[in-house]
mmCIF file of C-alpha atoms in Angstrom:
data_model
loop_
_atom_site.group_PDB
_atom_site.id
_atom_site.type_symbol
_atom_site.label_atom_id
_atom_site.label_comp_id
_atom_site.label_asym_id
_atom_site.label_seq_id
_atom_site.Cartn_x
_atom_site.Cartn_y
_atom_site.Cartn_z
ATOM 1 C CA MET Q 29 0.039 -0.053 -0.028
ATOM 2 C CA PRO Q 30 0.650 3.493 -0.466
ATOM 3 C CA ASN Q 31 2.673 5.194 1.877
ATOM 4 C CA LEU Q 32 1.468 8.672 2.215
ATOM 5 C CA ILE Q 33 0.238 9.835 -0.356
ATOM 6 C CA VAL Q 34 -2.351 8.360 -2.857
ATOM 7 C CA SER Q 35 -2.790 8.849 -6.704
ATOM 8 C CA ARG Q 36 -6.422 9.691 -8.246
ATOM 9 C CA GLU Q 37 -5.642 6.181 -10.375
ATOM 10 C CA TRP Q 38 -4.692 4.428 -7.890
ATOM 11 C CA LEU Q 39 -7.557 5.519 -5.860
ATOM 12 C CA LEU Q 40 -9.628 4.474 -9.130
ATOM 13 C CA GLU Q 41 -8.397 1.240 -9.796
ATOM 14 C CA HIS Q 42 -10.054 0.033 -5.560
ATOM 15 C CA LEU Q 43 -12.627 2.174 -5.497
ATOM 16 C CA GLU Q 44 -14.426 -1.726 -4.326
ATOM 17 C CA ASP Q 45 -12.059 -2.203 -2.394
ATOM 18 C CA PRO Q 46 -13.785 -3.154 0.712
ATOM 19 C CA GLN Q 47 -10.109 -3.287 2.453
ATOM 20 C CA VAL Q 48 -11.149 0.634 1.768
ATOM 21 C CA VAL Q 49 -12.717 3.384 3.194
ATOM 22 C CA ILE Q 50 -12.554 6.966 1.999
ATOM 23 C CA VAL Q 51 -13.171 10.036 3.507
ATOM 24 C CA ASP Q 52 -14.572 13.781 1.795
ATOM 25 C CA CYS Q 53 -13.874 16.264 3.834
ATOM 26 C CA ARG Q 54 -13.802 19.366 2.689
ATOM 27 C CA PHE Q 55 -14.776 22.452 3.815
ATOM 28 C CA SER Q 56 -14.694 25.826 4.302
ATOM 29 C CA LEU Q 57 -13.997 28.375 6.714
ATOM 30 C CA ALA Q 58 -16.252 30.776 6.020
ATOM 31 C CA ASP Q 59 -18.819 29.040 5.269
ATOM 32 C CA PRO Q 60 -19.038 26.487 7.217
ATOM 33 C CA GLN Q 61 -22.053 24.662 5.615
ATOM 34 C CA LEU Q 62 -20.107 24.457 2.109
ATOM 35 C CA GLY Q 63 -18.363 21.601 2.690
ATOM 36 C CA LYS Q 64 -20.738 19.702 3.405
ATOM 37 C CA GLN Q 65 -23.743 20.956 0.452
ATOM 38 C CA GLN Q 66 -20.201 19.762 -2.237
ATOM 39 C CA TYR Q 67 -20.789 16.483 -0.489
ATOM 40 C CA GLN Q 68 -24.410 15.893 -0.781
ATOM 41 C CA THR Q 69 -24.326 17.464 -4.472
ATOM 42 C CA SER Q 70 -21.725 16.017 -5.994
ATOM 43 C CA HIS Q 71 -18.608 13.458 -4.337
ATOM 44 C CA ILE Q 72 -16.279 10.046 -5.345
ATOM 45 C CA LYS Q 73 -17.769 7.405 -5.233
ATOM 46 C CA GLY Q 74 -18.223 5.419 -2.221
ATOM 47 C CA ALA Q 75 -17.075 8.118 -0.140
ATOM 48 C CA TYR Q 76 -17.902 9.076 3.614
ATOM 49 C CA TYR Q 77 -17.683 13.108 4.930
ATOM 50 C CA LEU Q 78 -16.790 14.039 8.084
ATOM 51 C CA ASP Q 79 -16.300 18.027 9.291
ATOM 52 C CA LEU Q 80 -14.865 18.943 10.312
ATOM 53 C CA ASN Q 81 -16.360 21.226 13.494
ATOM 54 C CA GLN Q 82 -18.662 18.075 13.932
ATOM 55 C CA ASP Q 83 -16.300 14.888 13.916
ATOM 56 C CA LEU Q 84 -12.740 16.453 13.550
ATOM 57 C CA SER Q 85 -13.014 19.239 16.183
ATOM 58 C CA SER Q 86 -14.772 19.409 19.408
ATOM 59 C CA PRO Q 87 -16.851 22.829 21.250
ATOM 60 C CA VAL Q 88 -15.071 25.212 21.576
ATOM 61 C CA ALA Q 89 -14.247 26.890 25.303
ATOM 62 C CA GLU Q 90 -12.886 29.444 26.466
ATOM 63 C CA HIS Q 91 -9.290 28.146 26.254
ATOM 64 C CA GLY Q 92 -8.198 25.554 23.226
ATOM 65 C CA GLY Q 93 -8.345 27.156 20.282
ATOM 66 C CA ARG Q 94 -10.745 27.625 17.502
ATOM 67 C CA HIS Q 95 -11.504 23.532 16.356
ATOM 68 C CA PRO Q 96 -9.626 21.808 19.500
ATOM 69 C CA LEU Q 97 -9.154 17.980 18.144
ATOM 70 C CA PRO Q 98 -12.201 15.774 18.727
ATOM 71 C CA HIS Q 99 -12.740 13.552 21.850
ATOM 72 C CA PRO Q 100 -11.113 10.123 21.132
ATOM 73 C CA ASP Q 101 -13.910 8.283 21.550
ATOM 74 C CA GLU Q 102 -16.157 9.947 19.620
ATOM 75 C CA LEU Q 103 -14.079 10.516 16.612
ATOM 76 C CA ALA Q 104 -13.585 6.719 17.087
ATOM 77 C CA HIS Q 105 -17.122 5.903 17.309
ATOM 78 C CA LYS Q 106 -17.721 7.915 13.872
ATOM 79 C CA LEU Q 107 -14.704 5.656 12.358
ATOM 80 C CA SER Q 108 -16.023 2.628 13.380
ATOM 81 C CA THR Q 109 -19.768 3.375 11.806
ATOM 82 C CA ILE Q 110 -18.150 4.119 8.879
ATOM 83 C CA GLY Q 111 -16.345 1.019 8.485
ATOM 84 C CA VAL Q 112 -12.855 1.798 9.130
ATOM 85 C CA ASN Q 113 -11.828 -1.108 10.988
ATOM 86 C CA PHE Q 114 -8.123 -0.006 13.772
ATOM 87 C CA GLN Q 115 -4.751 -1.157 11.795
ATOM 88 C CA LYS Q 116 -7.274 -3.416 9.516
ATOM 89 C CA THR Q 117 -8.993 -0.986 6.552
ATOM 90 C CA PHE Q 118 -7.154 1.749 4.894
ATOM 91 C CA VAL Q 119 -8.188 5.338 5.159
ATOM 92 C CA VAL Q 120 -8.261 7.801 1.990
ATOM 93 C CA ALA Q 121 -9.041 11.159 2.437
ATOM 94 C CA TYR Q 122 -9.539 14.279 0.593
ATOM 95 C CA ASP Q 123 -10.509 17.720 0.365
ATOM 96 C CA ASP Q 124 -10.416 20.400 -2.427
ATOM 97 C CA SER Q 125 -8.184 22.938 -0.696
ATOM 98 C CA ARG Q 126 -4.447 22.322 -0.761
ATOM 99 C CA LEU Q 127 -4.973 19.151 2.186
ATOM 100 C CA ALA Q 128 -6.108 21.525 4.419
ATOM 101 C CA PHE Q 129 -8.184 19.876 5.629
ATOM 102 C CA ALA Q 130 -8.007 16.230 4.135
ATOM 103 C CA SER Q 131 -4.678 15.941 6.780
ATOM 104 C CA ARG Q 132 -6.317 16.977 9.476
ATOM 105 C CA LEU Q 133 -7.756 13.640 9.712
ATOM 106 C CA TRP Q 134 -4.517 12.005 8.464
ATOM 107 C CA TRP Q 135 -2.734 12.952 10.905
ATOM 108 C CA LEU Q 136 -6.272 12.713 13.754
ATOM 109 C CA LEU Q 137 -6.393 9.147 12.453
ATOM 110 C CA ARG Q 138 -2.055 8.549 13.576
ATOM 111 C CA TYR Q 139 -3.163 10.458 16.334
ATOM 112 C CA LEU Q 140 -5.148 7.905 17.237
ATOM 113 C CA GLY Q 141 -2.974 4.966 16.128
ATOM 114 C CA HIS Q 142 -4.609 3.856 12.814
ATOM 115 C CA GLU Q 143 -1.602 3.914 10.315
ATOM 116 C CA GLN Q 144 -3.149 3.143 7.134
ATOM 117 C CA VAL Q 145 -3.857 6.615 6.571
ATOM 118 C CA VAL Q 146 -3.177 8.454 3.389
ATOM 119 C CA VAL Q 147 -4.270 11.652 1.083
ATOM 120 C CA LEU Q 148 -6.300 12.292 -1.982
ATOM 121 C CA ASN Q 149 -2.659 14.005 -4.778
ATOM 122 C CA GLY Q 150 -4.473 16.850 -6.534
ATOM 123 C CA GLY Q 151 -8.261 16.701 -4.395
ATOM 124 C CA PHE Q 152 -11.282 16.342 -5.320
ATOM 125 C CA SER Q 153 -11.740 19.149 -8.133
ATOM 126 C CA GLU Q 154 -8.730 17.095 -10.065
ATOM 127 C CA TRP Q 155 -9.892 13.836 -9.654
ATOM 128 C CA GLN Q 156 -13.772 15.892 -11.147
ATOM 129 C CA LYS Q 157 -11.369 17.154 -14.005
ATOM 130 C CA ALA Q 158 -10.078 13.381 -14.638
ATOM 131 C CA GLY Q 159 -13.714 12.237 -15.240
ATOM 132 C CA TYR Q 160 -13.737 10.020 -12.603
ATOM 133 C CA PRO Q 161 -16.873 8.342 -11.161
ATOM 134 C CA VAL Q 162 -18.155 11.064 -8.332
ATOM 135 C CA THR Q 163 -21.787 11.121 -7.302
ATOM 136 C CA ASP Q 164 -25.119 12.277 -5.135
ATOM 137 C CA THR Q 165 -25.737 8.962 -3.811
ATOM 138 C CA ILE Q 166 -24.923 9.133 0.399
ATOM 139 C CA PRO Q 167 -22.820 5.481 0.727
ATOM 140 C CA GLN Q 168 -25.060 3.494 3.836
ATOM 141 C CA PRO Q 169 -22.019 1.734 5.485
ATOM 142 C CA GLU Q 170 -22.546 -2.782 4.869
ATOM 143 C CA GLN Q 171 -20.660 -3.537 8.157
ATOM 144 C CA LYS Q 172 -19.787 -1.079 11.756
ATOM 145 C CA GLY Q 173 -16.072 -1.155 11.675
ATOM 146 C CA ASN Q 174 -14.440 -1.581 15.113
ATOM 147 C CA PHE Q 175 -11.606 1.327 15.767
ATOM 148 C CA ILE Q 176 -10.442 0.877 18.789
ATOM 149 C CA TYR Q 177 -7.367 3.338 19.272
ATOM 150 C CA ALA Q 178 -4.048 3.422 20.551
ATOM 151 C CA MET Q 179 -3.411 7.091 21.536
ATOM 152 C CA GLN Q 180 0.090 9.046 20.361
ATOM 153 C CA THR Q 181 0.647 11.746 22.987
ATOM 154 C CA GLN Q 182 3.977 12.147 22.755
ATOM 155 C CA MET Q 183 2.600 13.435 18.745
ATOM 156 C CA VAL Q 184 1.220 17.025 20.561
ATOM 157 C CA VAL Q 185 2.080 19.700 22.745
ATOM 158 C CA ASP Q 186 -0.144 21.796 24.634
ATOM 159 C CA ARG Q 187 0.780 26.364 25.021
ATOM 160 C CA GLN Q 188 2.534 24.840 28.817
ATOM 161 C CA MET Q 189 4.803 23.037 26.898
ATOM 162 C CA VAL Q 190 5.142 24.609 23.985
ATOM 163 C CA ILE Q 191 6.300 27.749 26.646
ATOM 164 C CA SER Q 192 8.493 25.480 28.263
ATOM 165 C CA ARG Q 193 10.335 23.898 25.238
ATOM 166 C CA LYS Q 194 10.768 26.395 22.453
ATOM 167 C CA ASP Q 195 13.345 28.203 23.120
ATOM 168 C CA LEU Q 196 15.404 25.398 24.518
ATOM 169 C CA PRO Q 197 18.511 24.014 21.668
ATOM 170 C CA GLY Q 198 17.011 22.012 19.472
ATOM 171 C CA VAL Q 199 13.949 23.034 19.373
ATOM 172 C CA ALA Q 200 12.074 24.822 16.282
ATOM 173 C CA LEU Q 201 8.528 26.356 17.031
ATOM 174 C CA VAL Q 202 7.687 26.400 12.830
ATOM 175 C CA ASP Q 203 4.145 28.907 12.373
ATOM 176 C CA SER Q 204 2.944 27.596 9.678
ATOM 177 C CA ARG Q 205 0.631 30.713 8.388
ATOM 178 C CA GLU Q 206 0.629 32.818 5.479
ATOM 179 C CA SER Q 207 3.910 35.267 5.938
ATOM 180 C CA ASP Q 208 1.496 37.660 6.509
ATOM 181 C CA ARG Q 209 -0.993 36.732 9.174
ATOM 182 C CA TYR Q 210 3.132 35.651 10.805
ATOM 183 C CA LEU Q 211 4.311 39.108 10.484
ATOM 184 C CA GLY Q 212 0.740 40.464 12.152
ATOM 185 C CA ILE Q 213 0.223 42.760 8.493
ATOM 186 C CA ARG Q 214 -3.572 40.776 8.573
ATOM 187 C CA GLU Q 215 -5.370 38.680 10.158
ATOM 188 C CA PRO Q 216 -8.871 38.353 9.441
ATOM 189 C CA ILE Q 217 -9.967 35.357 12.093
ATOM 190 C CA ASP Q 218 -8.223 35.313 15.018
ATOM 191 C CA LYS Q 219 -9.047 38.910 17.605
ATOM 192 C CA ILE Q 220 -4.375 39.269 17.934
ATOM 193 C CA ALA Q 221 -2.059 39.454 15.141
ATOM 194 C CA GLY Q 222 1.543 38.610 15.363
ATOM 195 C CA HIS Q 223 3.066 35.026 15.979
ATOM 196 C CA ILE Q 224 4.100 33.286 18.768
ATOM 197 C CA PRO Q 225 7.547 34.878 20.001
ATOM 198 C CA GLY Q 226 10.680 32.591 18.595
ATOM 199 C CA ALA Q 227 8.391 31.369 16.031
ATOM 200 C CA VAL Q 228 9.642 30.870 11.914
ATOM 201 C CA ASN Q 229 7.691 30.724 9.110
ATOM 202 C CA TYR Q 230 6.560 28.022 6.279
ATOM 203 C CA PRO Q 231 3.120 28.556 5.216
ATOM 204 C CA TRP Q 232 1.419 25.289 4.694
ATOM 205 C CA GLN Q 233 0.405 26.124 1.037
ATOM 206 C CA GLU Q 234 4.282 25.571 0.294
ATOM 207 C CA VAL Q 235 3.582 22.173 0.034
ATOM 208 C CA THR Q 236 1.441 21.934 -2.996
ATOM 209 C CA ASP Q 237 1.236 23.493 -6.116
ATOM 210 C CA THR Q 238 -1.501 26.447 -7.018
ATOM 211 C CA LYS Q 239 -3.155 22.184 -8.395
ATOM 212 C CA GLY Q 240 -2.618 20.642 -4.448
ATOM 213 C CA TYR Q 241 -0.491 18.351 -6.078
ATOM 214 C CA VAL Q 242 2.260 16.922 -3.273
ATOM 215 C CA LEU Q 243 5.624 19.290 -4.561
ATOM 216 C CA PRO Q 244 8.416 16.367 -5.482
ATOM 217 C CA LEU Q 245 10.038 14.460 -1.943
ATOM 218 C CA SER Q 246 13.013 16.315 -3.491
ATOM 219 C CA GLU Q 247 11.294 19.214 -3.217
ATOM 220 C CA GLN Q 248 9.902 18.697 0.155
ATOM 221 C CA ARG Q 249 13.305 17.637 2.067
ATOM 222 C CA HIS Q 250 15.036 21.235 0.671
ATOM 223 C CA ARG Q 251 12.548 23.250 2.305
ATOM 224 C CA TRP Q 252 13.154 21.677 5.751
ATOM 225 C CA SER Q 253 16.930 20.822 5.091
ATOM 226 C CA GLN Q 254 17.313 23.831 8.342
ATOM 227 C CA LEU Q 255 15.780 22.392 10.732
ATOM 228 C CA GLU Q 256 15.883 19.125 9.639
ATOM 229 C CA GLN Q 257 19.097 18.612 12.880
ATOM 230 C CA ALA Q 258 16.122 19.843 15.762
ATOM 231 C CA GLU Q 259 15.368 17.264 17.660
ATOM 232 C CA GLU Q 260 11.682 18.623 18.207
ATOM 233 C CA ILE Q 261 10.160 21.028 15.708
ATOM 234 C CA ILE Q 262 6.498 22.347 16.856
ATOM 235 C CA VAL Q 263 4.775 22.792 14.572
ATOM 236 C CA TYR Q 264 0.732 24.835 14.949
ATOM 237 C CA CYS Q 265 -1.171 27.048 12.545
ATOM 238 C CA GLY Q 266 -4.431 29.466 13.193
ATOM 239 C CA SER Q 267 -6.477 26.331 14.928
ATOM 240 C CA GLY Q 268 -4.628 23.389 14.701
ATOM 241 C CA VAL Q 269 -5.386 23.130 11.502
ATOM 242 C CA THR Q 270 -3.131 23.942 8.590
ATOM 243 C CA ALA Q 271 -0.654 22.754 10.611
ATOM 244 C CA CYS Q 272 -1.226 19.216 9.370
ATOM 245 C CA VAL Q 273 0.038 19.630 6.383
ATOM 246 C CA ASN Q 274 3.293 20.126 7.250
ATOM 247 C CA LEU Q 275 3.589 17.801 9.172
ATOM 248 C CA LEU Q 276 2.100 15.118 6.745
ATOM 249 C CA SER Q 277 5.296 18.217 4.347
ATOM 250 C CA LEU Q 278 7.580 16.766 7.255
ATOM 251 C CA GLU Q 279 6.800 13.108 7.151
ATOM 252 C CA LEU Q 280 7.490 13.242 3.925
ATOM 253 C CA ALA Q 281 10.698 14.359 3.818
ATOM 254 C CA GLY Q 282 11.640 11.968 6.229
ATOM 255 C CA ILE Q 283 11.410 13.569 9.770
ATOM 256 C CA PRO Q 284 9.720 12.136 12.043
ATOM 257 C CA THR Q 285 9.982 14.779 15.100
ATOM 258 C CA GLY Q 286 7.274 17.022 14.226
ATOM 259 C CA LYS Q 287 4.241 17.757 16.901
ATOM 260 C CA LEU Q 288 1.413 20.026 17.159
ATOM 261 C CA TYR Q 289 0.678 22.153 18.768
ATOM 262 C CA ALA Q 290 -2.707 21.481 18.366
ATOM 263 C CA GLY Q 291 -4.611 24.937 20.205
ATOM 264 C CA SER Q 292 -2.098 27.217 18.190
ATOM 265 C CA TRP Q 293 -2.173 30.804 17.713
ATOM 266 C CA SER Q 294 -6.091 31.085 18.484
ATOM 267 C CA ASP Q 295 -4.931 29.248 22.730
ATOM 268 C CA TRP Q 296 -1.738 31.284 22.708
ATOM 269 C CA ILE Q 297 -3.429 34.376 22.409
ATOM 270 C CA SER Q 298 -6.491 32.682 24.250
ATOM 271 C CA TYR Q 299 -4.674 33.850 27.587
ATOM 272 C CA CYS Q 300 -4.040 38.024 26.380
#
């Protein structure tokens, strides 16, 4: 099985594979209902839908950021419902936002100990352009899966851990947002602009081209060359979503030291 990414051609060949579950992760921060509406209109044949707000996050609180991690029991139940068997089912996640939301599911599954998960290169638009099968039929699971998770708690850090470790030798803190948000020039979402002191900027959009295809492995490795010797790379964004694209990029580059500051900037500033 492919390691982190699959092509649309590979997925086409495995559409009827009972060991493969496809998950549509399309979402819009500006219009939270749009992704589900798009899914109901047209999606890859056999795909289920998981919503960023409803399924891949828990409710917003005073702290924890705009997209707190979902409760593992609840996510595990939803994964079981769509037929995912822990450490057996091969999950393919896709979106239409250059992996912004598919990578969140990819990271969450690995966080729960499920390694059999990949993202679809090019996303839904490129699948559709190829004339591959789409439908408006909502699939019903033929059988309930059994997802008994094994939390990988070392993959995530909280605010206190960021404070205590970000300035240590061998630790790198990476801000994944666009450079103008990192610099505090523009802040369209959060109430305070800027970045966590000591963070370096690696915008998540640099992982793919404009069509959503992941750039070659050689470019992924070159991109992280200045940090590859770090003992620990703590990655954040606005709310712990697009940072996962950078964590995917780190894995592609062969750098296994990435960790997610799940609350990210929106959690950090909630204490200001």
